[in-house]
């Protein structure tokens, strides 16, 4: 899997891993944690058939789960992305699932803003060393301790 700062765009949707959020047109779409993890797995493996063992290992590591849990998460994700025709997430009978949408990895907004900010010139600095009285003239002028 890739870093936690990745942002993926597919269709009208954006999956932001740093925020743990799925959105469409700036509106956040709620997803349960396992469903979010499944969508992330599918997006990071777009165009690749994912069998139930691969999904189970990635979404439910060290946990015994059932085919119904996977099916429920697939339903949740389809509902969240509006895939009512089942064309974005295709079920391949007895083999697994295939995410068919084109996925683009985009730069996270905060990173993009920081990268575009022009470098600042250092501010001028004035260094004033401590004064020591050398003679009575400097001391009398108030410049000595």
mmCIF file of C-alpha atoms in Angstrom:
data_model
loop_
_atom_site.group_PDB
_atom_site.id
_atom_site.type_symbol
_atom_site.label_atom_id
_atom_site.label_comp_id
_atom_site.label_asym_id
_atom_site.label_seq_id
_atom_site.Cartn_x
_atom_site.Cartn_y
_atom_site.Cartn_z
ATOM 1 C CA UNK A 1 0.000 0.000 0.000
ATOM 2 C CA UNK A 2 1.071 3.580 -0.500
ATOM 3 C CA UNK A 3 1.626 6.422 1.917
ATOM 4 C CA UNK A 4 -1.029 7.878 4.164
ATOM 5 C CA UNK A 5 -0.952 11.246 2.367
ATOM 6 C CA UNK A 6 -2.158 10.001 -1.009
ATOM 7 C CA UNK A 7 -5.193 11.569 -2.623
ATOM 8 C CA UNK A 8 -6.976 9.676 -5.398
ATOM 9 C CA UNK A 9 -9.486 11.031 -7.888
ATOM 10 C CA UNK A 10 -11.883 8.803 -9.827
ATOM 11 C CA UNK A 11 -14.849 10.183 -11.692
ATOM 12 C CA UNK A 12 -16.367 12.913 -9.520
ATOM 13 C CA UNK A 13 -14.975 11.380 -6.336
ATOM 14 C CA UNK A 14 -11.895 12.076 -4.229
ATOM 15 C CA UNK A 15 -10.453 9.635 -1.703
ATOM 16 C CA UNK A 16 -8.150 11.438 0.725
ATOM 17 C CA UNK A 17 -6.149 8.978 2.832
ATOM 18 C CA UNK A 18 -4.696 11.614 5.164
ATOM 19 C CA UNK A 19 -8.188 12.775 6.122
ATOM 20 C CA UNK A 20 -9.727 9.327 5.851
ATOM 21 C CA UNK A 21 -12.495 10.809 3.726
ATOM 22 C CA UNK A 22 -14.388 10.119 0.536
ATOM 23 C CA UNK A 23 -15.993 13.148 -1.103
ATOM 24 C CA UNK A 24 -17.900 14.168 -4.218
ATOM 25 C CA UNK A 25 -18.080 17.816 -5.291
ATOM 26 C CA UNK A 26 -16.632 18.851 -1.931
ATOM 27 C CA UNK A 27 -19.303 16.989 0.059
ATOM 28 C CA UNK A 28 -18.000 14.272 2.350
ATOM 29 C CA UNK A 29 -19.602 10.845 1.953
ATOM 30 C CA UNK A 30 -19.646 8.765 5.131
ATOM 31 C CA UNK A 31 -18.132 5.272 4.978
ATOM 32 C CA UNK A 32 -17.555 2.740 7.716
ATOM 33 C CA UNK A 33 -13.886 1.942 8.369
ATOM 34 C CA UNK A 34 -13.865 -1.479 6.685
ATOM 35 C CA UNK A 35 -15.739 -0.134 3.666
ATOM 36 C CA UNK A 36 -13.244 2.734 3.411
ATOM 37 C CA UNK A 37 -10.375 0.214 3.612
ATOM 38 C CA UNK A 38 -11.977 -1.867 0.853
ATOM 39 C CA UNK A 39 -12.392 1.178 -1.398
ATOM 40 C CA UNK A 40 -8.776 2.134 -0.763
ATOM 41 C CA UNK A 41 -7.619 -1.382 -1.670
ATOM 42 C CA UNK A 42 -9.680 -1.351 -4.854
ATOM 43 C CA UNK A 43 -8.466 2.092 -5.907
ATOM 44 C CA UNK A 44 -4.830 1.231 -5.252
ATOM 45 C CA UNK A 45 -5.342 -1.898 -7.391
ATOM 46 C CA UNK A 46 -7.622 -0.431 -10.055
ATOM 47 C CA UNK A 47 -7.883 -2.683 -13.108
ATOM 48 C CA UNK A 48 -6.670 -5.701 -11.155
ATOM 49 C CA UNK A 49 -8.946 -8.556 -10.124
ATOM 50 C CA UNK A 50 -9.038 -8.874 -6.329
ATOM 51 C CA UNK A 51 -10.043 -12.251 -4.984
ATOM 52 C CA UNK A 52 -11.709 -12.767 -1.619
ATOM 53 C CA UNK A 53 -8.484 -13.972 0.035
ATOM 54 C CA UNK A 54 -6.641 -10.802 -0.994
ATOM 55 C CA UNK A 55 -9.516 -8.626 0.232
ATOM 56 C CA UNK A 56 -9.764 -10.511 3.515
ATOM 57 C CA UNK A 57 -6.004 -10.242 4.156
ATOM 58 C CA UNK A 58 -5.982 -6.490 3.466
ATOM 59 C CA UNK A 59 -9.248 -5.385 5.070
ATOM 60 C CA UNK A 60 -9.569 -7.922 7.896
ATOM 61 C CA UNK A 61 -5.966 -8.830 8.794
ATOM 62 C CA UNK A 62 -5.684 -11.411 11.574
ATOM 63 C CA UNK A 63 -9.481 -11.677 11.719
ATOM 64 C CA UNK A 64 -11.798 -14.438 10.617
ATOM 65 C CA UNK A 65 -14.528 -13.025 8.395
ATOM 66 C CA UNK A 66 -17.251 -14.255 6.082
ATOM 67 C CA UNK A 67 -18.117 -13.695 2.441
ATOM 68 C CA UNK A 68 -21.151 -11.765 3.674
ATOM 69 C CA UNK A 69 -18.889 -9.171 5.348
ATOM 70 C CA UNK A 70 -17.093 -8.612 2.043
ATOM 71 C CA UNK A 71 -20.409 -8.448 0.173
ATOM 72 C CA UNK A 72 -21.765 -5.883 2.664
ATOM 73 C CA UNK A 73 -18.685 -3.676 2.282
ATOM 74 C CA UNK A 74 -18.930 -3.894 -1.508
ATOM 75 C CA UNK A 75 -22.602 -2.838 -1.245
ATOM 76 C CA UNK A 76 -21.628 0.066 1.048
ATOM 77 C CA UNK A 77 -18.934 1.260 -1.360
ATOM 78 C CA UNK A 78 -21.191 0.927 -4.406
ATOM 79 C CA UNK A 79 -23.869 2.934 -2.630
ATOM 80 C CA UNK A 80 -21.364 5.603 -1.525
ATOM 81 C CA UNK A 81 -19.991 6.138 -5.042
ATOM 82 C CA UNK A 82 -23.375 5.795 -6.749
ATOM 83 C CA UNK A 83 -22.426 2.643 -8.662
ATOM 84 C CA UNK A 84 -26.000 1.380 -8.992
ATOM 85 C CA UNK A 85 -25.275 -0.186 -12.396
ATOM 86 C CA UNK A 86 -22.332 -2.112 -10.879
ATOM 87 C CA UNK A 87 -20.079 -0.888 -13.647
ATOM 88 C CA UNK A 88 -17.347 0.708 -11.505
ATOM 89 C CA UNK A 89 -17.001 -2.274 -9.178
ATOM 90 C CA UNK A 90 -17.599 -5.346 -11.291
ATOM 91 C CA UNK A 91 -18.271 -8.692 -9.679
ATOM 92 C CA UNK A 92 -16.478 -11.502 -11.465
ATOM 93 C CA UNK A 93 -18.425 -14.622 -10.380
ATOM 94 C CA UNK A 94 -16.412 -17.068 -8.253
ATOM 95 C CA UNK A 95 -13.249 -14.993 -8.800
ATOM 96 C CA UNK A 96 -13.560 -11.623 -7.063
ATOM 97 C CA UNK A 97 -14.032 -7.925 -7.780
ATOM 98 C CA UNK A 98 -12.602 -5.506 -10.309
ATOM 99 C CA UNK A 99 -12.455 -1.717 -9.910
ATOM 100 C CA UNK A 100 -12.840 -0.394 -13.455
ATOM 101 C CA UNK A 101 -12.814 3.402 -13.095
ATOM 102 C CA UNK A 102 -9.778 5.427 -14.108
ATOM 103 C CA UNK A 103 -7.900 6.503 -10.993
ATOM 104 C CA UNK A 104 -5.525 9.449 -10.801
ATOM 105 C CA UNK A 105 -3.238 10.064 -7.875
ATOM 106 C CA UNK A 106 -3.206 13.780 -7.152
ATOM 107 C CA UNK A 107 -1.084 15.936 -4.916
ATOM 108 C CA UNK A 108 -2.688 16.645 -1.528
ATOM 109 C CA UNK A 109 -3.820 20.301 -1.329
ATOM 110 C CA UNK A 110 -1.574 21.235 1.634
ATOM 111 C CA UNK A 111 1.485 19.731 -0.056
ATOM 112 C CA UNK A 112 0.609 21.436 -3.340
ATOM 113 C CA UNK A 113 0.259 24.845 -1.649
ATOM 114 C CA UNK A 114 3.557 24.403 0.201
ATOM 115 C CA UNK A 115 5.325 23.346 -2.994
ATOM 116 C CA UNK A 116 4.031 26.413 -4.894
ATOM 117 C CA UNK A 117 4.882 28.952 -2.185
ATOM 118 C CA UNK A 118 7.869 31.036 -3.250
ATOM 119 C CA UNK A 119 10.873 30.745 -0.976
ATOM 120 C CA UNK A 120 11.210 33.673 1.394
ATOM 121 C CA UNK A 121 14.305 35.794 1.469
ATOM 122 C CA UNK A 122 15.826 35.883 4.931
ATOM 123 C CA UNK A 123 14.819 38.934 6.945
ATOM 124 C CA UNK A 124 17.597 41.443 7.652
ATOM 125 C CA UNK A 125 19.246 40.838 10.971
ATOM 126 C CA UNK A 126 21.128 43.313 13.141
ATOM 127 C CA UNK A 127 23.558 41.994 15.700
ATOM 128 C CA UNK A 128 24.443 44.296 18.574
ATOM 129 C CA UNK A 129 27.312 43.047 20.698
ATOM 130 C CA UNK A 130 27.427 44.025 24.347
ATOM 131 C CA UNK A 131 29.295 47.272 25.079
ATOM 132 C CA UNK A 132 32.211 47.380 27.455
ATOM 133 C CA UNK A 133 33.499 50.549 28.886
ATOM 134 C CA UNK A 134 36.922 51.304 27.499
ATOM 135 C CA UNK A 135 37.324 54.632 29.058
ATOM 136 C CA UNK A 136 35.483 57.276 30.948
ATOM 137 C CA UNK A 137 34.176 58.949 27.751
ATOM 138 C CA UNK A 138 32.093 55.866 26.760
ATOM 139 C CA UNK A 139 30.881 55.301 30.305
ATOM 140 C CA UNK A 140 29.831 58.937 30.564
ATOM 141 C CA UNK A 141 27.837 58.715 27.319
ATOM 142 C CA UNK A 142 25.632 55.945 28.759
ATOM 143 C CA UNK A 143 26.838 53.287 26.366
ATOM 144 C CA UNK A 144 28.699 51.223 28.936
ATOM 145 C CA UNK A 145 27.477 49.004 31.708
#
